[in-house]
Structures are given as C-alpha cells and as structure tokens.
Amino acid sequence: EIVLTQSPATLSLSPGERATLSCRASQSVSSYVAWYQQKLGQAPRLLIYDASNRATGIPARFSGSGSGTDFTLTISSLEPEDFAVYYCQQRSNWPPITFGQGTRLEIK
Amino acid sequence: EVQLVESGGGLVQPGGSLRLSCAASGFTFTSYAMSWVRQAPGKGLEWVSSITGRGASTYYADSVKGRFTISRDNSKNTLYLQMNSLRAEDMAVYYCAKADSSAVTATLGYWGQGTLVTVSS
C-alpha cells in the first residue's frame, strides 16, 4: 500500500499570501495524484487531478505540480474561503486508493 | 448537475447491520464507477469500496473485506453499501463518490454530502 505523507500538518497564513502544500508518496505514483479541499461539515471537493489539472470551476489561483513521489499544491494568493483542510490522494497503485493525512490551512 | 444523496445512516449496536444508499442524478449512472469513502470523527479520509459501472467488479479495503458489500441498481440509479458485523471503528461519515470514468481507478470527481454511521451500545 502506498503511503502519502503531507506537510506541514498545519499552515498558518494570512489572506493574500502564497500557500505551498506538499505531498510525498512512499513509492512512485507517476502523475496519478489528486488534491481535495474540505471545509468544516462539508464533503471533499476535487481541486486538482492527475497532479496538475484543475477540475471544472476551480479558480486559477490553485495549481498543482509534481510527478513520481513529490507533489505540491500551490494557492497563489489566499482568499478567505480557501482556509480549509486539503488532502492529496493517489490512484496509481490500486486498490487501495490512499489519502494523505491532510494539511489544515488556517488564518494567521 | 451531478447530485449524490446518501441515506441510511444512524445509530447501530456493535455487531449490527446497516444498509446505506446513494441516489444519483444528473449523469448516466451506468457509465461511471462509484465508490464509498469514510471519515471517522476528526480524522482523515479512508477509501472503503468501489464498483464498476455495470457492477461486474467490486473492490474493498482490507478493514471491511468480508463484512461490507457494495452493489448498485442501475435501473434505480442507486448505489448501496451493506454493512454487517459493525464495529466501533466503523463509526464515520460515509460519502459516496462518482469516478470520472467507467474505470474504478479514475479520480473521484463528485462527492455526496455524506451520511453518519454511529456504532455504539
């Protein structure tokens, strides 16, 4: 089973700042990584698929990069609504689908 | 518009059973694989099970294999999860999710709002 490790666990930033979230896989997952945003009490929402493709309706300030074992989600300029928990997920070595433990993005 | 509406959650005693349903609309149900993902209180996301579009193939996490059964009724556009021999560690919000293609390995593009399963005596 592929283990995804996200860092940092918590990221404290202010609106307007740039956020960089990391996800590292225990073995290569090619580009089969997705990123999800989850707000309190809500379902996860797909942001990025296949490492760098924005899902429908996702603002351009969200971008993804990486391949192999190291992946990054970048939010170029934080909006108030971006403060949430973010999960990475791999679908390369399947089953099982695995998720990272999440990064909490909080307002500083 | 894609809609996924889960139901069937509730309070059940350890060892008991529950069947979750997920009513789908806004897309051609039979053309897409579907999955269940759960989230224990205050915890992260855990994949539970997936099923192909026509229901021919099913897949399970080791933690639920032999106790849970995923199925679908394509005539009713509904996904199911039969959960037997429930344990305290099965307590979670259960989400149904739609894959982005017929392949079970596809990205989970849409998620329902979830249904809470509480396992307690």
PDB file of C-alpha atoms in Angstrom:
ATOM      1  CA  GLU A   1       0.000   0.000   0.000  1.00  0.00           C
ATOM      2  CA  ILE A   2       1.274   3.425  -0.941  1.00  0.00           C
ATOM      3  CA  VAL A   3       1.550   5.867   1.950  1.00  0.00           C
ATOM      4  CA  LEU A   4       1.097   9.574   1.293  1.00  0.00           C
ATOM      5  CA  THR A   5       2.688  11.992   3.755  1.00  0.00           C
ATOM      6  CA  GLN A   6       1.501  15.584   3.718  1.00  0.00           C
ATOM      7  CA  SER A   7       3.407  18.519   5.148  1.00  0.00           C
ATOM      8  CA  PRO A   8       3.042  20.646   7.052  1.00  0.00           C
ATOM      9  CA  ALA A   9       0.221  19.331   9.223  1.00  0.00           C
ATOM     10  CA  THR A  10      -0.925  22.893   9.818  1.00  0.00           C
ATOM     11  CA  LEU A  11      -0.113  26.008   7.823  1.00  0.00           C
ATOM     12  CA  SER A  12      -0.899  29.445   9.256  1.00  0.00           C
ATOM     13  CA  LEU A  13      -1.045  32.230   6.687  1.00  0.00           C
ATOM     14  CA  SER A  14      -2.840  35.488   6.031  1.00  0.00           C
ATOM     15  CA  PRO A  15      -5.194  36.317   3.151  1.00  0.00           C
ATOM     16  CA  GLY A  16      -3.207  37.410   0.135  1.00  0.00           C
ATOM     17  CA  GLU A  17      -0.228  35.232   0.970  1.00  0.00           C
ATOM     18  CA  ARG A  18       1.004  32.273  -1.068  1.00  0.00           C
ATOM     19  CA  ALA A  19       0.390  28.759   0.247  1.00  0.00           C
ATOM     20  CA  THR A  20       2.539  25.762  -0.627  1.00  0.00           C
ATOM     21  CA  LEU A  21       1.340  22.321   0.476  1.00  0.00           C
ATOM     22  CA  SER A  22       3.393  19.171  -0.024  1.00  0.00           C
ATOM     23  CA  CYS A  23       2.525  15.516  -0.531  1.00  0.00           C
ATOM     24  CA  ARG A  24       5.143  12.780  -0.671  1.00  0.00           C
ATOM     25  CA  ALA A  25       4.442   9.211  -1.776  1.00  0.00           C
ATOM     26  CA  SER A  26       6.235   6.156  -0.386  1.00  0.00           C
ATOM     27  CA  GLN A  27       6.845   4.983  -3.957  1.00  0.00           C
ATOM     28  CA  SER A  28       6.309   6.406  -7.396  1.00  0.00           C
ATOM     29  CA  VAL A  29       2.700   7.132  -8.327  1.00  0.00           C
ATOM     30  CA  SER A  30       3.538   8.668 -11.713  1.00  0.00           C
ATOM     31  CA  SER A  31       1.194  11.672 -12.037  1.00  0.00           C
ATOM     32  CA  TYR A  32      -1.855   9.979 -10.539  1.00  0.00           C
ATOM     33  CA  VAL A  33      -2.381  12.390  -7.682  1.00  0.00           C
ATOM     34  CA  ALA A  34      -5.445  14.444  -6.891  1.00  0.00           C
ATOM     35  CA  TRP A  35      -5.979  17.219  -4.379  1.00  0.00           C
ATOM     36  CA  TYR A  36      -9.216  17.812  -2.482  1.00  0.00           C
ATOM     37  CA  GLN A  37     -10.418  20.686  -0.334  1.00  0.00           C
ATOM     38  CA  GLN A  38     -12.691  20.026   2.621  1.00  0.00           C
ATOM     39  CA  LYS A  39     -14.372  22.718   4.654  1.00  0.00           C
ATOM     40  CA  LEU A  40     -15.827  22.030   8.080  1.00  0.00           C
ATOM     41  CA  GLY A  41     -19.012  19.983   7.834  1.00  0.00           C
ATOM     42  CA  GLN A  42     -18.787  19.649   4.061  1.00  0.00           C
ATOM     43  CA  ALA A  43     -17.842  16.926   1.617  1.00  0.00           C
ATOM     44  CA  PRO A  44     -14.445  16.968  -0.073  1.00  0.00           C
ATOM     45  CA  ARG A  45     -14.257  18.902  -3.337  1.00  0.00           C
ATOM     46  CA  LEU A  46     -11.912  17.957  -6.148  1.00  0.00           C
ATOM     47  CA  LEU A  47      -9.419  20.722  -6.944  1.00  0.00           C
ATOM     48  CA  ILE A  48      -6.650  19.115  -8.991  1.00  0.00           C
ATOM     49  CA  TYR A  49      -6.443  15.776 -10.807  1.00  0.00           C
ATOM     50  CA  ASP A  50      -3.502  13.969 -12.357  1.00  0.00           C
ATOM     51  CA  ALA A  51      -1.093  16.223 -10.479  1.00  0.00           C
ATOM     52  CA  SER A  52      -1.588  19.438 -12.412  1.00  0.00           C
ATOM     53  CA  ASN A  53      -5.044  19.652 -13.990  1.00  0.00           C
ATOM     54  CA  ARG A  54      -7.600  21.956 -12.406  1.00  0.00           C
ATOM     55  CA  ALA A  55     -11.061  20.491 -12.023  1.00  0.00           C
ATOM     56  CA  THR A  56     -14.053  22.240 -13.537  1.00  0.00           C
ATOM     57  CA  GLY A  57     -14.832  25.544 -11.871  1.00  0.00           C
ATOM     58  CA  ILE A  58     -11.678  25.708  -9.771  1.00  0.00           C
ATOM     59  CA  PRO A  59     -10.089  29.182  -9.705  1.00  0.00           C
ATOM     60  CA  ALA A  60      -6.754  29.720 -11.412  1.00  0.00           C
ATOM     61  CA  ARG A  61      -5.065  30.605  -8.112  1.00  0.00           C
ATOM     62  CA  PHE A  62      -4.984  26.854  -7.404  1.00  0.00           C
ATOM     63  CA  SER A  63      -2.227  24.937  -9.162  1.00  0.00           C
ATOM     64  CA  GLY A  64      -0.631  21.545  -8.796  1.00  0.00           C
ATOM     65  CA  SER A  65       2.746  20.181  -9.773  1.00  0.00           C
ATOM     66  CA  GLY A  66       4.968  17.168  -9.362  1.00  0.00           C
ATOM     67  CA  SER A  67       5.456  13.616 -10.517  1.00  0.00           C
ATOM     68  CA  GLY A  68       6.889  10.416  -9.160  1.00  0.00           C
ATOM     69  CA  THR A  69       6.924  10.808  -5.390  1.00  0.00           C
ATOM     70  CA  ASP A  70       6.778  14.557  -4.719  1.00  0.00           C
ATOM     71  CA  PHE A  71       3.758  16.749  -5.322  1.00  0.00           C
ATOM     72  CA  THR A  72       2.802  20.309  -4.492  1.00  0.00           C
ATOM     73  CA  LEU A  73      -0.454  22.220  -4.285  1.00  0.00           C
ATOM     74  CA  THR A  74       0.033  25.972  -4.547  1.00  0.00           C
ATOM     75  CA  ILE A  75      -2.524  28.661  -3.829  1.00  0.00           C
ATOM     76  CA  SER A  76      -1.065  31.823  -5.293  1.00  0.00           C
ATOM     77  CA  SER A  77      -2.946  34.394  -3.235  1.00  0.00           C
ATOM     78  CA  LEU A  78      -5.154  33.185  -0.413  1.00  0.00           C
ATOM     79  CA  GLU A  79      -8.787  34.196  -0.311  1.00  0.00           C
ATOM     80  CA  PRO A  80     -10.797  33.969   2.945  1.00  0.00           C
ATOM     81  CA  GLU A  81     -12.739  30.992   1.576  1.00  0.00           C
ATOM     82  CA  ASP A  82      -9.541  28.988   0.985  1.00  0.00           C
ATOM     83  CA  PHE A  83      -8.950  28.246   4.655  1.00  0.00           C
ATOM     84  CA  ALA A  84      -9.804  24.572   4.954  1.00  0.00           C
ATOM     85  CA  VAL A  85      -8.245  21.112   5.102  1.00  0.00           C
ATOM     86  CA  TYR A  86      -6.513  19.801   1.989  1.00  0.00           C
ATOM     87  CA  TYR A  87      -5.949  16.138   1.142  1.00  0.00           C
ATOM     88  CA  CYS A  88      -3.848  14.515  -1.536  1.00  0.00           C
ATOM     89  CA  GLN A  89      -4.855  11.128  -2.951  1.00  0.00           C
ATOM     90  CA  GLN A  90      -3.179   8.593  -5.225  1.00  0.00           C
ATOM     91  CA  ARG A  91      -4.783   6.206  -7.687  1.00  0.00           C
ATOM     92  CA  SER A  92      -1.665   4.688  -9.201  1.00  0.00           C
ATOM     93  CA  ASN A  93      -1.287   1.548  -7.149  1.00  0.00           C
ATOM     94  CA  TRP A  94      -4.859   0.440  -6.730  1.00  0.00           C
ATOM     95  CA  PRO A  95      -6.533  -0.933  -4.710  1.00  0.00           C
ATOM     96  CA  PRO A  96      -6.445   0.650  -2.329  1.00  0.00           C
ATOM     97  CA  ILE A  97      -6.934   4.293  -3.111  1.00  0.00           C
ATOM     98  CA  THR A  98      -4.975   6.098  -0.400  1.00  0.00           C
ATOM     99  CA  PHE A  99      -5.166   9.600   1.001  1.00  0.00           C
ATOM    100  CA  GLY A 100      -2.681  11.755   2.828  1.00  0.00           C
ATOM    101  CA  GLN A 101      -3.478  12.694   6.415  1.00  0.00           C
ATOM    102  CA  GLY A 102      -4.362  16.250   5.427  1.00  0.00           C
ATOM    103  CA  THR A 103      -2.959  19.754   5.824  1.00  0.00           C
ATOM    104  CA  ARG A 104      -5.005  22.272   7.759  1.00  0.00           C
ATOM    105  CA  LEU A 105      -4.710  25.755   6.304  1.00  0.00           C
ATOM    106  CA  GLU A 106      -5.651  28.262   8.972  1.00  0.00           C
ATOM    107  CA  ILE A 107      -5.845  32.024   9.173  1.00  0.00           C
ATOM    108  CA  LYS A 108      -2.863  33.621  10.890  1.00  0.00           C
TER     109      LYS A 108
ATOM    110  CA  GLU B   1     -25.900  18.879 -12.498  1.00  0.00           C
ATOM    111  CA  VAL B   2     -24.436  15.861 -10.744  1.00  0.00           C
ATOM    112  CA  GLN B   3     -26.178  15.063  -7.471  1.00  0.00           C
ATOM    113  CA  LEU B   4     -25.353  12.303  -4.996  1.00  0.00           C
ATOM    114  CA  VAL B   5     -27.601  11.948  -1.965  1.00  0.00           C
ATOM    115  CA  GLU B   6     -26.699   9.421   0.715  1.00  0.00           C
ATOM    116  CA  SER B   7     -29.157   7.983   3.218  1.00  0.00           C
ATOM    117  CA  GLY B   8     -29.468   5.104   5.648  1.00  0.00           C
ATOM    118  CA  GLY B   9     -27.036   6.170   8.336  1.00  0.00           C
ATOM    119  CA  GLY B  10     -27.925   6.070  12.000  1.00  0.00           C
ATOM    120  CA  LEU B  11     -27.203   4.504  15.353  1.00  0.00           C
ATOM    121  CA  VAL B  12     -26.466   0.781  15.424  1.00  0.00           C
ATOM    122  CA  GLN B  13     -25.120  -1.507  18.115  1.00  0.00           C
ATOM    123  CA  PRO B  14     -21.770  -3.280  17.718  1.00  0.00           C
ATOM    124  CA  GLY B  15     -22.305  -6.417  15.683  1.00  0.00           C
ATOM    125  CA  GLY B  16     -25.330  -4.930  13.963  1.00  0.00           C
ATOM    126  CA  SER B  17     -26.069  -4.189  10.321  1.00  0.00           C
ATOM    127  CA  LEU B  18     -26.960  -1.168   8.256  1.00  0.00           C
ATOM    128  CA  ARG B  19     -27.514  -0.506   4.568  1.00  0.00           C
ATOM    129  CA  LEU B  20     -26.503   2.805   3.075  1.00  0.00           C
ATOM    130  CA  SER B  21     -27.941   4.135  -0.162  1.00  0.00           C
ATOM    131  CA  CYS B  22     -26.727   6.801  -2.555  1.00  0.00           C
ATOM    132  CA  ALA B  23     -29.225   8.194  -5.046  1.00  0.00           C
ATOM    133  CA  ALA B  24     -27.523   9.581  -8.127  1.00  0.00           C
ATOM    134  CA  SER B  25     -28.794  12.012 -10.742  1.00  0.00           C
ATOM    135  CA  GLY B  26     -27.500  14.351 -13.422  1.00  0.00           C
ATOM    136  CA  PHE B  27     -25.369  11.806 -15.275  1.00  0.00           C
ATOM    137  CA  THR B  28     -25.583   8.412 -16.980  1.00  0.00           C
ATOM    138  CA  PHE B  29     -25.195   6.296 -13.880  1.00  0.00           C
ATOM    139  CA  THR B  30     -24.241   3.037 -15.548  1.00  0.00           C
ATOM    140  CA  SER B  31     -21.308   4.675 -17.331  1.00  0.00           C
ATOM    141  CA  TYR B  32     -19.383   5.510 -14.185  1.00  0.00           C
ATOM    142  CA  ALA B  33     -17.660   3.587 -11.446  1.00  0.00           C
ATOM    143  CA  MET B  34     -18.693   4.537  -7.930  1.00  0.00           C
ATOM    144  CA  SER B  35     -17.004   4.393  -4.557  1.00  0.00           C
ATOM    145  CA  TRP B  36     -17.620   4.738  -0.835  1.00  0.00           C
ATOM    146  CA  VAL B  37     -15.161   6.740   1.269  1.00  0.00           C
ATOM    147  CA  ARG B  38     -15.495   7.258   5.003  1.00  0.00           C
ATOM    148  CA  GLN B  39     -14.242   9.750   7.552  1.00  0.00           C
ATOM    149  CA  ALA B  40     -14.141   8.968  11.248  1.00  0.00           C
ATOM    150  CA  PRO B  41     -14.872  11.905  13.572  1.00  0.00           C
ATOM    151  CA  GLY B  42     -11.973  14.348  13.455  1.00  0.00           C
ATOM    152  CA  LYS B  43      -9.947  12.073  11.181  1.00  0.00           C
ATOM    153  CA  GLY B  44      -8.909  11.885   7.546  1.00  0.00           C
ATOM    154  CA  LEU B  45     -10.408  10.167   4.535  1.00  0.00           C
ATOM    155  CA  GLU B  46     -10.389   6.380   4.132  1.00  0.00           C
ATOM    156  CA  TRP B  47     -11.410   4.553   0.970  1.00  0.00           C
ATOM    157  CA  VAL B  48     -13.882   1.762   1.690  1.00  0.00           C
ATOM    158  CA  SER B  49     -15.064   0.161  -1.546  1.00  0.00           C
ATOM    159  CA  SER B  50     -15.551   0.635  -5.286  1.00  0.00           C
ATOM    160  CA  ILE B  51     -17.691  -0.904  -8.005  1.00  0.00           C
ATOM    161  CA  THR B  52     -17.520  -0.784 -11.797  1.00  0.00           C
ATOM    162  CA  GLY B  53     -20.255   0.804 -13.882  1.00  0.00           C
ATOM    163  CA  ARG B  54     -22.168  -2.375 -14.618  1.00  0.00           C
ATOM    164  CA  GLY B  55     -21.428  -3.843 -11.222  1.00  0.00           C
ATOM    165  CA  ALA B  56     -19.359  -6.712 -12.518  1.00  0.00           C
ATOM    166  CA  SER B  57     -16.335  -5.997 -10.325  1.00  0.00           C
ATOM    167  CA  THR B  58     -16.068  -4.877  -6.733  1.00  0.00           C
ATOM    168  CA  TYR B  59     -13.146  -3.907  -4.528  1.00  0.00           C
ATOM    169  CA  TYR B  60     -12.784  -3.493  -0.775  1.00  0.00           C
ATOM    170  CA  ALA B  61     -10.394  -2.115   1.793  1.00  0.00           C
ATOM    171  CA  ASP B  62      -8.904  -4.828   3.973  1.00  0.00           C
ATOM    172  CA  SER B  63     -10.574  -3.244   7.009  1.00  0.00           C
ATOM    173  CA  VAL B  64     -14.068  -4.047   5.683  1.00  0.00           C
ATOM    174  CA  LYS B  65     -13.497  -7.086   3.468  1.00  0.00           C
ATOM    175  CA  GLY B  66     -15.880  -9.886   4.334  1.00  0.00           C
ATOM    176  CA  ARG B  67     -18.187  -7.578   6.309  1.00  0.00           C
ATOM    177  CA  PHE B  68     -19.278  -4.936   3.779  1.00  0.00           C
ATOM    178  CA  THR B  69     -20.845  -5.446   0.357  1.00  0.00           C
ATOM    179  CA  ILE B  70     -21.071  -2.787  -2.318  1.00  0.00           C
ATOM    180  CA  SER B  71     -23.728  -3.049  -5.011  1.00  0.00           C
ATOM    181  CA  ARG B  72     -25.688  -0.909  -7.420  1.00  0.00           C
ATOM    182  CA  ASP B  73     -29.079  -0.915  -9.071  1.00  0.00           C
ATOM    183  CA  ASN B  74     -28.600   0.831 -12.385  1.00  0.00           C
ATOM    184  CA  SER B  75     -32.343   0.816 -13.061  1.00  0.00           C
ATOM    185  CA  LYS B  76     -32.791   2.967  -9.962  1.00  0.00           C
ATOM    186  CA  ASN B  77     -29.556   4.994 -10.282  1.00  0.00           C
ATOM    187  CA  THR B  78     -28.683   3.950  -6.760  1.00  0.00           C
ATOM    188  CA  LEU B  79     -25.501   2.762  -5.077  1.00  0.00           C
ATOM    189  CA  TYR B  80     -25.587   0.669  -1.900  1.00  0.00           C
ATOM    190  CA  LEU B  81     -23.301  -0.361   0.911  1.00  0.00           C
ATOM    191  CA  GLN B  82     -24.453  -3.259   3.075  1.00  0.00           C
ATOM    192  CA  MET B  83     -22.538  -3.168   6.328  1.00  0.00           C
ATOM    193  CA  ASN B  84     -22.590  -6.200   8.623  1.00  0.00           C
ATOM    194  CA  SER B  85     -20.787  -7.043  11.857  1.00  0.00           C
ATOM    195  CA  LEU B  86     -20.275  -3.375  12.561  1.00  0.00           C
ATOM    196  CA  ARG B  87     -17.532  -2.335  14.939  1.00  0.00           C
ATOM    197  CA  ALA B  88     -16.823   0.826  16.891  1.00  0.00           C
ATOM    198  CA  GLU B  89     -14.070   1.675  14.425  1.00  0.00           C
ATOM    199  CA  ASP B  90     -16.598   1.729  11.561  1.00  0.00           C
ATOM    200  CA  MET B  91     -18.206   4.837  13.043  1.00  0.00           C
ATOM    201  CA  ALA B  92     -17.791   7.578  10.483  1.00  0.00           C
ATOM    202  CA  VAL B  93     -19.419   9.784   7.910  1.00  0.00           C
ATOM    203  CA  TYR B  94     -19.784   7.705   4.758  1.00  0.00           C
ATOM    204  CA  TYR B  95     -19.530   9.507   1.435  1.00  0.00           C
ATOM    205  CA  CYS B  96     -20.446   8.125  -1.936  1.00  0.00           C
ATOM    206  CA  ALA B  97     -18.300   9.404  -4.761  1.00  0.00           C
ATOM    207  CA  LYS B  98     -18.528   9.285  -8.536  1.00  0.00           C
ATOM    208  CA  ALA B  99     -15.482   8.358 -10.568  1.00  0.00           C
ATOM    209  CA  ASP B 100     -14.656  10.470 -13.588  1.00  0.00           C
ATOM    210  CA  SER B 101     -14.969   7.487 -15.924  1.00  0.00           C
ATOM    211  CA  SER B 102     -16.054   3.866 -16.044  1.00  0.00           C
ATOM    212  CA  ALA B 103     -12.703   2.841 -14.609  1.00  0.00           C
ATOM    213  CA  VAL B 104     -12.643   2.238 -10.866  1.00  0.00           C
ATOM    214  CA  THR B 105      -9.170   3.784 -10.856  1.00  0.00           C
ATOM    215  CA  ALA B 106     -10.456   7.148 -12.088  1.00  0.00           C
ATOM    216  CA  THR B 107     -10.382  10.293  -9.981  1.00  0.00           C
ATOM    217  CA  LEU B 108     -13.328  10.837  -7.643  1.00  0.00           C
ATOM    218  CA  GLY B 109     -14.781  13.938  -9.191  1.00  0.00           C
ATOM    219  CA  TYR B 110     -18.026  14.345  -7.259  1.00  0.00           C
ATOM    220  CA  TRP B 111     -18.947  13.522  -3.691  1.00  0.00           C
ATOM    221  CA  GLY B 112     -22.220  13.388  -1.833  1.00  0.00           C
ATOM    222  CA  GLN B 113     -22.768  15.183   1.461  1.00  0.00           C
ATOM    223  CA  GLY B 114     -22.358  12.014   3.478  1.00  0.00           C
ATOM    224  CA  THR B 115     -24.366  10.038   5.996  1.00  0.00           C
ATOM    225  CA  LEU B 116     -23.280   9.447   9.586  1.00  0.00           C
ATOM    226  CA  VAL B 117     -22.986   5.938  10.962  1.00  0.00           C
ATOM    227  CA  THR B 118     -22.703   5.695  14.735  1.00  0.00           C
ATOM    228  CA  VAL B 119     -21.768   2.352  16.277  1.00  0.00           C
ATOM    229  CA  SER B 120     -22.437   2.285  19.980  1.00  0.00           C
ATOM    230  CA  SER B 121     -24.219   0.248  22.615  1.00  0.00           C
TER     231      SER B 121
END
